[in-house]
PDB file of N, CA and C in Angstrom:
ATOM      1  N   UNK A 262      79.534  93.760  94.693  1.00  0.00           N
ATOM      2  CA  UNK A 262      80.613  92.983  95.263  1.00  0.00           C
ATOM      3  C   UNK A 262      80.691  93.227  96.763  1.00  0.00           C
ATOM      4  N   UNK A 263      81.359  92.314  97.453  1.00  0.00           N
ATOM      5  CA  UNK A 263      81.396  92.358  98.914  1.00  0.00           C
ATOM      6  C   UNK A 263      82.074  93.615  99.435  1.00  0.00           C
ATOM      7  N   UNK A 264      83.106  94.079  98.764  1.00  0.00           N
ATOM      8  CA  UNK A 264      83.810  95.281  99.226  1.00  0.00           C
ATOM      9  C   UNK A 264      82.907  96.506  99.141  1.00  0.00           C
ATOM     10  N   UNK A 265      82.155  96.609  98.076  1.00  0.00           N
ATOM     11  CA  UNK A 265      81.232  97.744  97.930  1.00  0.00           C
ATOM     12  C   UNK A 265      80.133  97.675  98.984  1.00  0.00           C
ATOM     13  N   UNK A 266      79.642  96.477  99.250  1.00  0.00           N
ATOM     14  CA  UNK A 266      78.613  96.317 100.279  1.00  0.00           C
ATOM     15  C   UNK A 266      79.154  96.685 101.652  1.00  0.00           C
ATOM     16  N   UNK A 267      80.376  96.269 101.952  1.00  0.00           N
ATOM     17  CA  UNK A 267      81.001  96.642 103.229  1.00  0.00           C
ATOM     18  C   UNK A 267      81.149  98.148 103.344  1.00  0.00           C
ATOM     19  N   UNK A 268      81.530  98.793 102.261  1.00  0.00           N
ATOM     20  CA  UNK A 268      81.689 100.249 102.273  1.00  0.00           C
ATOM     21  C   UNK A 268      80.358 100.936 102.559  1.00  0.00           C
ATOM     22  N   UNK A 269      79.292 100.427 101.962  1.00  0.00           N
ATOM     23  CA  UNK A 269      77.966 101.010 102.206  1.00  0.00           C
ATOM     24  C   UNK A 269      77.529 100.785 103.652  1.00  0.00           C
ATOM     25  N   UNK A 270      77.794  99.612 104.185  1.00  0.00           N
ATOM     26  CA  UNK A 270      77.452  99.349 105.586  1.00  0.00           C
ATOM     27  C   UNK A 270      78.231 100.272 106.516  1.00  0.00           C
ATOM     28  N   UNK A 271      79.475 100.542 106.188  1.00  0.00           N
ATOM     29  CA  UNK A 271      80.308 101.409 107.021  1.00  0.00           C
ATOM     30  C   UNK A 271      79.786 102.849 107.044  1.00  0.00           C
ATOM     31  N   UNK A 272      79.040 103.226 106.021  1.00  0.00           N
ATOM     32  CA  UNK A 272      78.510 104.590 105.951  1.00  0.00           C
ATOM     33  C   UNK A 272      77.254 104.787 106.791  1.00  0.00           C
ATOM     34  N   UNK A 273      76.668 103.701 107.279  1.00  0.00           N
ATOM     35  CA  UNK A 273      75.436 103.812 108.057  1.00  0.00           C
ATOM     36  C   UNK A 273      75.707 104.428 109.419  1.00  0.00           C
ATOM     37  N   UNK A 274      74.735 105.205 109.912  1.00  0.00           N
ATOM     38  CA  UNK A 274      74.869 105.738 111.268  1.00  0.00           C
ATOM     39  C   UNK A 274      74.688 104.581 112.256  1.00  0.00           C
ATOM     40  N   UNK A 275      75.120 104.780 113.483  1.00  0.00           N
ATOM     41  CA  UNK A 275      75.160 103.703 114.474  1.00  0.00           C
ATOM     42  C   UNK A 275      73.786 103.096 114.720  1.00  0.00           C
ATOM     43  N   UNK A 276      72.756 103.911 114.783  1.00  0.00           N
ATOM     44  CA  UNK A 276      71.408 103.394 115.045  1.00  0.00           C
ATOM     45  C   UNK A 276      70.929 102.496 113.900  1.00  0.00           C
ATOM     46  N   UNK A 277      71.151 102.924 112.688  1.00  0.00           N
ATOM     47  CA  UNK A 277      70.738 102.133 111.531  1.00  0.00           C
ATOM     48  C   UNK A 277      71.554 100.847 111.446  1.00  0.00           C
ATOM     49  N   UNK A 278      72.831 100.926 111.728  1.00  0.00           N
ATOM     50  CA  UNK A 278      73.710  99.757 111.646  1.00  0.00           C
ATOM     51  C   UNK A 278      73.310  98.665 112.627  1.00  0.00           C
ATOM     52  N   UNK A 279      72.610  99.024 113.707  1.00  0.00           N
ATOM     53  CA  UNK A 279      72.182  98.041 114.711  1.00  0.00           C
ATOM     54  C   UNK A 279      70.879  97.343 114.323  1.00  0.00           C
ATOM     55  N   UNK A 280      70.248  97.777 113.251  1.00  0.00           N
ATOM     56  CA  UNK A 280      68.993  97.153 112.831  1.00  0.00           C
ATOM     57  C   UNK A 280      69.262  95.790 112.184  1.00  0.00           C
ATOM     58  N   UNK A 281      68.205  95.001 112.082  1.00  0.00           N
ATOM     59  CA  UNK A 281      68.363  93.621 111.634  1.00  0.00           C
ATOM     60  C   UNK A 281      68.942  93.504 110.225  1.00  0.00           C
ATOM     61  N   UNK A 282      68.433  94.245 109.269  1.00  0.00           N
ATOM     62  CA  UNK A 282      68.865  94.076 107.871  1.00  0.00           C
ATOM     63  C   UNK A 282      70.349  94.387 107.686  1.00  0.00           C
ATOM     64  N   UNK A 283      70.866  95.495 108.182  1.00  0.00           N
ATOM     65  CA  UNK A 283      72.311  95.719 108.018  1.00  0.00           C
ATOM     66  C   UNK A 283      73.158  94.645 108.693  1.00  0.00           C
ATOM     67  N   UNK A 284      72.714  94.154 109.843  1.00  0.00           N
ATOM     68  CA  UNK A 284      73.466  93.104 110.535  1.00  0.00           C
ATOM     69  C   UNK A 284      73.425  91.804 109.745  1.00  0.00           C
ATOM     70  N   UNK A 285      72.285  91.505 109.106  1.00  0.00           N
ATOM     71  CA  UNK A 285      72.205  90.328 108.251  1.00  0.00           C
ATOM     72  C   UNK A 285      73.129  90.471 107.049  1.00  0.00           C
ATOM     73  N   UNK A 286      73.188  91.671 106.493  1.00  0.00           N
ATOM     74  CA  UNK A 286      74.080  91.896 105.351  1.00  0.00           C
ATOM     75  C   UNK A 286      75.536  91.703 105.763  1.00  0.00           C
ATOM     76  N   UNK A 287      75.894  92.209 106.925  1.00  0.00           N
ATOM     77  CA  UNK A 287      77.269  92.036 107.412  1.00  0.00           C
ATOM     78  C   UNK A 287      77.589  90.552 107.596  1.00  0.00           C
ATOM     79  N   UNK A 288      76.636  89.796 108.137  1.00  0.00           N
ATOM     80  CA  UNK A 288      76.839  88.357 108.318  1.00  0.00           C
ATOM     81  C   UNK A 288      76.972  87.651 106.971  1.00  0.00           C
ATOM     82  N   UNK A 289      76.174  88.060 106.001  1.00  0.00           N
ATOM     83  CA  UNK A 289      76.253  87.461 104.660  1.00  0.00           C
ATOM     84  C   UNK A 289      77.612  87.734 104.024  1.00  0.00           C
ATOM     85  N   UNK A 290      78.124  88.937 104.227  1.00  0.00           N
ATOM     86  CA  UNK A 290      79.454  89.267 103.682  1.00  0.00           C
ATOM     87  C   UNK A 290      80.517  88.385 104.330  1.00  0.00           C
ATOM     88  N   UNK A 291      80.414  88.183 105.641  1.00  0.00           N
ATOM     89  CA  UNK A 291      81.359  87.290 106.321  1.00  0.00           C
ATOM     90  C   UNK A 291      81.277  85.885 105.733  1.00  0.00           C
ATOM     91  N   UNK A 292      80.057  85.442 105.435  1.00  0.00           N
ATOM     92  CA  UNK A 292      79.883  84.118 104.834  1.00  0.00           C
ATOM     93  C   UNK A 292      80.545  84.064 103.461  1.00  0.00           C
ATOM     94  N   UNK A 293      80.313  85.075 102.647  1.00  0.00           N
ATOM     95  CA  UNK A 293      80.919  85.129 101.316  1.00  0.00           C
ATOM     96  C   UNK A 293      82.439  85.096 101.388  1.00  0.00           C
ATOM     97  N   UNK A 294      82.982  85.724 102.401  1.00  0.00           N
ATOM     98  CA  UNK A 294      84.433  85.785 102.570  1.00  0.00           C
ATOM     99  C   UNK A 294      84.981  84.531 103.270  1.00  0.00           C
ATOM    100  N   UNK A 295      84.090  83.555 103.517  1.00  0.00           N
ATOM    101  CA  UNK A 295      84.463  82.295 104.168  1.00  0.00           C
ATOM    102  C   UNK A 295      84.993  82.497 105.584  1.00  0.00           C
ATOM    103  N   UNK A 296      84.563  83.554 106.230  1.00  0.00           N
ATOM    104  CA  UNK A 296      84.898  83.787 107.639  1.00  0.00           C
ATOM    105  C   UNK A 296      83.752  83.187 108.461  1.00  0.00           C
ATOM    106  N   UNK A 297      83.686  81.864 108.414  1.00  0.00           N
ATOM    107  CA  UNK A 297      82.516  81.153 108.914  1.00  0.00           C
ATOM    108  C   UNK A 297      82.289  81.276 110.421  1.00  0.00           C
ATOM    109  N   UNK A 298      83.299  81.189 111.270  1.00  0.00           N
ATOM    110  CA  UNK A 298      83.032  81.394 112.703  1.00  0.00           C
ATOM    111  C   UNK A 298      82.474  82.799 112.990  1.00  0.00           C
ATOM    112  N   UNK A 299      83.011  83.799 112.334  1.00  0.00           N
ATOM    113  CA  UNK A 299      82.513  85.165 112.525  1.00  0.00           C
ATOM    114  C   UNK A 299      81.093  85.304 111.980  1.00  0.00           C
ATOM    115  N   UNK A 300      80.812  84.653 110.855  1.00  0.00           N
ATOM    116  CA  UNK A 300      79.459  84.691 110.281  1.00  0.00           C
ATOM    117  C   UNK A 300      78.467  84.010 111.215  1.00  0.00           C
ATOM    118  N   UNK A 301      78.866  82.855 111.742  1.00  0.00           N
ATOM    119  CA  UNK A 301      77.989  82.141 112.688  1.00  0.00           C
ATOM    120  C   UNK A 301      77.677  83.033 113.885  1.00  0.00           C
ATOM    121  N   UNK A 302      78.680  83.689 114.405  1.00  0.00           N
ATOM    122  CA  UNK A 302      78.490  84.587 115.541  1.00  0.00           C
ATOM    123  C   UNK A 302      77.557  85.742 115.177  1.00  0.00           C
ATOM    124  N   UNK A 303      77.761  86.324 114.011  1.00  0.00           N
ATOM    125  CA  UNK A 303      76.945  87.466 113.588  1.00  0.00           C
ATOM    126  C   UNK A 303      75.479  87.063 113.424  1.00  0.00           C
ATOM    127  N   UNK A 304      75.225  85.928 112.773  1.00  0.00           N
ATOM    128  CA  UNK A 304      73.839  85.463 112.636  1.00  0.00           C
ATOM    129  C   UNK A 304      73.249  85.124 114.003  1.00  0.00           C
ATOM    130  N   UNK A 305      74.058  84.541 114.880  1.00  0.00           N
ATOM    131  CA  UNK A 305      73.587  84.213 116.226  1.00  0.00           C
ATOM    132  C   UNK A 305      73.200  85.447 117.015  1.00  0.00           C
ATOM    133  N   UNK A 306      73.954  86.527 116.860  1.00  0.00           N
ATOM    134  CA  UNK A 306      73.614  87.776 117.541  1.00  0.00           C
ATOM    135  C   UNK A 306      72.293  88.327 117.029  1.00  0.00           C
ATOM    136  N   UNK A 307      72.067  88.236 115.727  1.00  0.00           N
ATOM    137  CA  UNK A 307      70.774  88.684 115.178  1.00  0.00           C
ATOM    138  C   UNK A 307      69.654  87.860 115.798  1.00  0.00           C
ATOM    139  N   UNK A 308      69.838  86.544 115.876  1.00  0.00           N
ATOM    140  CA  UNK A 308      68.800  85.686 116.448  1.00  0.00           C
ATOM    141  C   UNK A 308      68.550  85.970 117.923  1.00  0.00           C
ATOM    142  N   UNK A 309      69.576  86.338 118.652  1.00  0.00           N
ATOM    143  CA  UNK A 309      69.372  86.682 120.061  1.00  0.00           C
ATOM    144  C   UNK A 309      68.470  87.910 120.184  1.00  0.00           C
ATOM    145  N   UNK A 310      68.639  88.866 119.272  1.00  0.00           N
ATOM    146  CA  UNK A 310      67.828  90.089 119.313  1.00  0.00           C
ATOM    147  C   UNK A 310      66.490  89.941 118.600  1.00  0.00           C
ATOM    148  N   UNK A 311      66.426  89.049 117.622  1.00  0.00           N
ATOM    149  CA  UNK A 311      65.205  88.842 116.834  1.00  0.00           C
ATOM    150  C   UNK A 311      65.007  87.327 116.663  1.00  0.00           C
ATOM    151  N   UNK A 312      64.513  86.652 117.709  1.00  0.00           N
ATOM    152  CA  UNK A 312      64.426  85.194 117.703  1.00  0.00           C
ATOM    153  C   UNK A 312      63.598  84.599 116.562  1.00  0.00           C
ATOM    154  N   UNK A 313      62.728  85.376 115.956  1.00  0.00           N
ATOM    155  CA  UNK A 313      61.888  84.883 114.864  1.00  0.00           C
ATOM    156  C   UNK A 313      62.469  85.193 113.491  1.00  0.00           C
ATOM    157  N   UNK A 314      63.706  85.650 113.427  1.00  0.00           N
ATOM    158  CA  UNK A 314      64.311  86.041 112.154  1.00  0.00           C
ATOM    159  C   UNK A 314      64.580  84.824 111.266  1.00  0.00           C
ATOM    160  N   UNK A 315      63.759  84.686 110.234  1.00  0.00           N
ATOM    161  CA  UNK A 315      63.961  83.600 109.266  1.00  0.00           C
ATOM    162  C   UNK A 315      65.267  83.799 108.495  1.00  0.00           C
ATOM    163  N   UNK A 316      65.587  85.022 108.036  1.00  0.00           N
ATOM    164  CA  UNK A 316      66.855  85.187 107.315  1.00  0.00           C
ATOM    165  C   UNK A 316      68.082  84.813 108.155  1.00  0.00           C
ATOM    166  N   UNK A 317      68.053  85.101 109.448  1.00  0.00           N
ATOM    167  CA  UNK A 317      69.187  84.736 110.300  1.00  0.00           C
ATOM    168  C   UNK A 317      69.307  83.219 110.411  1.00  0.00           C
ATOM    169  N   UNK A 318      68.173  82.528 110.543  1.00  0.00           N
ATOM    170  CA  UNK A 318      68.196  81.063 110.618  1.00  0.00           C
ATOM    171  C   UNK A 318      68.694  80.461 109.311  1.00  0.00           C
ATOM    172  N   UNK A 319      68.244  81.031 108.190  1.00  0.00           N
ATOM    173  CA  UNK A 319      68.710  80.544 106.889  1.00  0.00           C
ATOM    174  C   UNK A 319      70.210  80.780 106.727  1.00  0.00           C
ATOM    175  N   UNK A 320      70.685  81.933 107.197  1.00  0.00           N
ATOM    176  CA  UNK A 320      72.117  82.214 107.141  1.00  0.00           C
ATOM    177  C   UNK A 320      72.916  81.231 107.976  1.00  0.00           C
ATOM    178  N   UNK A 321      72.416  80.934 109.174  1.00  0.00           N
ATOM    179  CA  UNK A 321      73.094  79.946 110.020  1.00  0.00           C
ATOM    180  C   UNK A 321      73.084  78.565 109.361  1.00  0.00           C
ATOM    181  N   UNK A 322      71.989  78.240 108.691  1.00  0.00           N
ATOM    182  CA  UNK A 322      71.928  76.949 107.989  1.00  0.00           C
ATOM    183  C   UNK A 322      72.972  76.904 106.881  1.00  0.00           C
ATOM    184  N   UNK A 323      73.131  77.998 106.163  1.00  0.00           N
ATOM    185  CA  UNK A 323      74.143  78.049 105.098  1.00  0.00           C
ATOM    186  C   UNK A 323      75.539  77.860 105.686  1.00  0.00           C
ATOM    187  N   UNK A 324      75.816  78.548 106.793  1.00  0.00           N
ATOM    188  CA  UNK A 324      77.122  78.415 107.442  1.00  0.00           C
ATOM    189  C   UNK A 324      77.344  76.973 107.891  1.00  0.00           C
ATOM    190  N   UNK A 325      76.322  76.376 108.508  1.00  0.00           N
ATOM    191  CA  UNK A 325      76.454  74.984 108.961  1.00  0.00           C
ATOM    192  C   UNK A 325      76.752  74.061 107.785  1.00  0.00           C
ATOM    193  N   UNK A 326      76.070  74.269 106.671  1.00  0.00           N
ATOM    194  CA  UNK A 326      76.323  73.438 105.490  1.00  0.00           C
ATOM    195  C   UNK A 326      77.752  73.619 104.996  1.00  0.00           C
ATOM    196  N   UNK A 327      78.215  74.858 104.969  1.00  0.00           N
ATOM    197  CA  UNK A 327      79.581  75.129 104.516  1.00  0.00           C
ATOM    198  C   UNK A 327      80.620  74.543 105.460  1.00  0.00           C
ATOM    199  N   UNK A 328      80.262  74.417 106.724  1.00  0.00           N
ATOM    200  CA  UNK A 328      81.168  73.838 107.717  1.00  0.00           C
ATOM    201  C   UNK A 328      81.083  72.308 107.749  1.00  0.00           C
ATOM    202  N   UNK A 329      80.265  71.739 106.863  1.00  0.00           N
ATOM    203  CA  UNK A 329      80.139  70.286 106.831  1.00  0.00           C
ATOM    204  C   UNK A 329      79.294  69.715 107.945  1.00  0.00           C
ATOM    205  N   UNK A 330      78.296  70.478 108.382  1.00  0.00           N
ATOM    206  CA  UNK A 330      77.396  70.032 109.455  1.00  0.00           C
ATOM    207  C   UNK A 330      75.968  69.930 108.902  1.00  0.00           C
ATOM    208  N   UNK A 331      75.700  68.904 108.079  1.00  0.00           N
ATOM    209  CA  UNK A 331      74.395  68.820 107.422  1.00  0.00           C
ATOM    210  C   UNK A 331      73.221  68.644 108.390  1.00  0.00           C
ATOM    211  N   UNK A 332      73.423  67.951 109.508  1.00  0.00           N
ATOM    212  CA  UNK A 332      72.323  67.764 110.459  1.00  0.00           C
ATOM    213  C   UNK A 332      71.904  69.098 111.067  1.00  0.00           C
ATOM    214  N   UNK A 333      72.887  69.917 111.428  1.00  0.00           N
ATOM    215  CA  UNK A 333      72.563  71.231 111.986  1.00  0.00           C
ATOM    216  C   UNK A 333      71.910  72.107 110.918  1.00  0.00           C
ATOM    217  N   UNK A 334      72.422  72.046 109.701  1.00  0.00           N
ATOM    218  CA  UNK A 334      71.823  72.823 108.611  1.00  0.00           C
ATOM    219  C   UNK A 334      70.367  72.424 108.415  1.00  0.00           C
ATOM    220  N   UNK A 335      70.095  71.123 108.420  1.00  0.00           N
ATOM    221  CA  UNK A 335      68.722  70.648 108.248  1.00  0.00           C
ATOM    222  C   UNK A 335      67.824  71.121 109.389  1.00  0.00           C
ATOM    223  N   UNK A 336      68.335  71.017 110.613  1.00  0.00           N
ATOM    224  CA  UNK A 336      67.542  71.458 111.775  1.00  0.00           C
ATOM    225  C   UNK A 336      67.174  72.933 111.658  1.00  0.00           C
ATOM    226  N   UNK A 337      68.141  73.755 111.254  1.00  0.00           N
ATOM    227  CA  UNK A 337      67.887  75.185 111.122  1.00  0.00           C
ATOM    228  C   UNK A 337      66.907  75.473 109.989  1.00  0.00           C
ATOM    229  N   UNK A 338      66.994  74.732 108.902  1.00  0.00           N
ATOM    230  CA  UNK A 338      66.041  74.898 107.809  1.00  0.00           C
ATOM    231  C   UNK A 338      64.628  74.532 108.232  1.00  0.00           C
ATOM    232  N   UNK A 339      64.502  73.442 108.985  1.00  0.00           N
ATOM    233  CA  UNK A 339      63.191  73.045 109.485  1.00  0.00           C
ATOM    234  C   UNK A 339      62.628  74.127 110.410  1.00  0.00           C
ATOM    235  N   UNK A 340      63.461  74.674 111.285  1.00  0.00           N
ATOM    236  CA  UNK A 340      63.030  75.759 112.168  1.00  0.00           C
ATOM    237  C   UNK A 340      62.584  76.973 111.373  1.00  0.00           C
ATOM    238  N   UNK A 341      63.313  77.285 110.307  1.00  0.00           N
ATOM    239  CA  UNK A 341      62.974  78.455 109.501  1.00  0.00           C
ATOM    240  C   UNK A 341      61.628  78.270 108.801  1.00  0.00           C
ATOM    241  N   UNK A 342      61.300  77.032 108.451  1.00  0.00           N
ATOM    242  CA  UNK A 342      60.045  76.764 107.750  1.00  0.00           C
ATOM    243  C   UNK A 342      58.857  76.599 108.692  1.00  0.00           C
ATOM    244  N   UNK A 343      59.130  76.436 109.982  1.00  0.00           N
ATOM    245  CA  UNK A 343      58.050  76.208 110.960  1.00  0.00           C
ATOM    246  C   UNK A 343      57.236  77.463 111.219  1.00  0.00           C
TER     247      UNK A 343
END
C-alpha cells in the first residue's frame, strides 16, 4: 500500500533517496494519491536529471492522461518508445 511504500522511502538515507528509482516511486505514490500537479513535478525533476528515463516519461504520460490531456499523454508515450 502507498503508506507502507512512503514509510520505506522515508527510511532511505539522503544519498539513496536522490537516486532515480526512489524518486520514481515517490512520484508514483503521488499519482496514486491523485496529487497530480506534485506528481507531474516529481516526474519532471527525474527527467531533468535523467533525460533518457523511460519510467519518468511513462509516469508523466499517466499523469497527463489522468488530467484529461490525451495529446500530451500520446506525445510522451511516443517519446518513451523512441
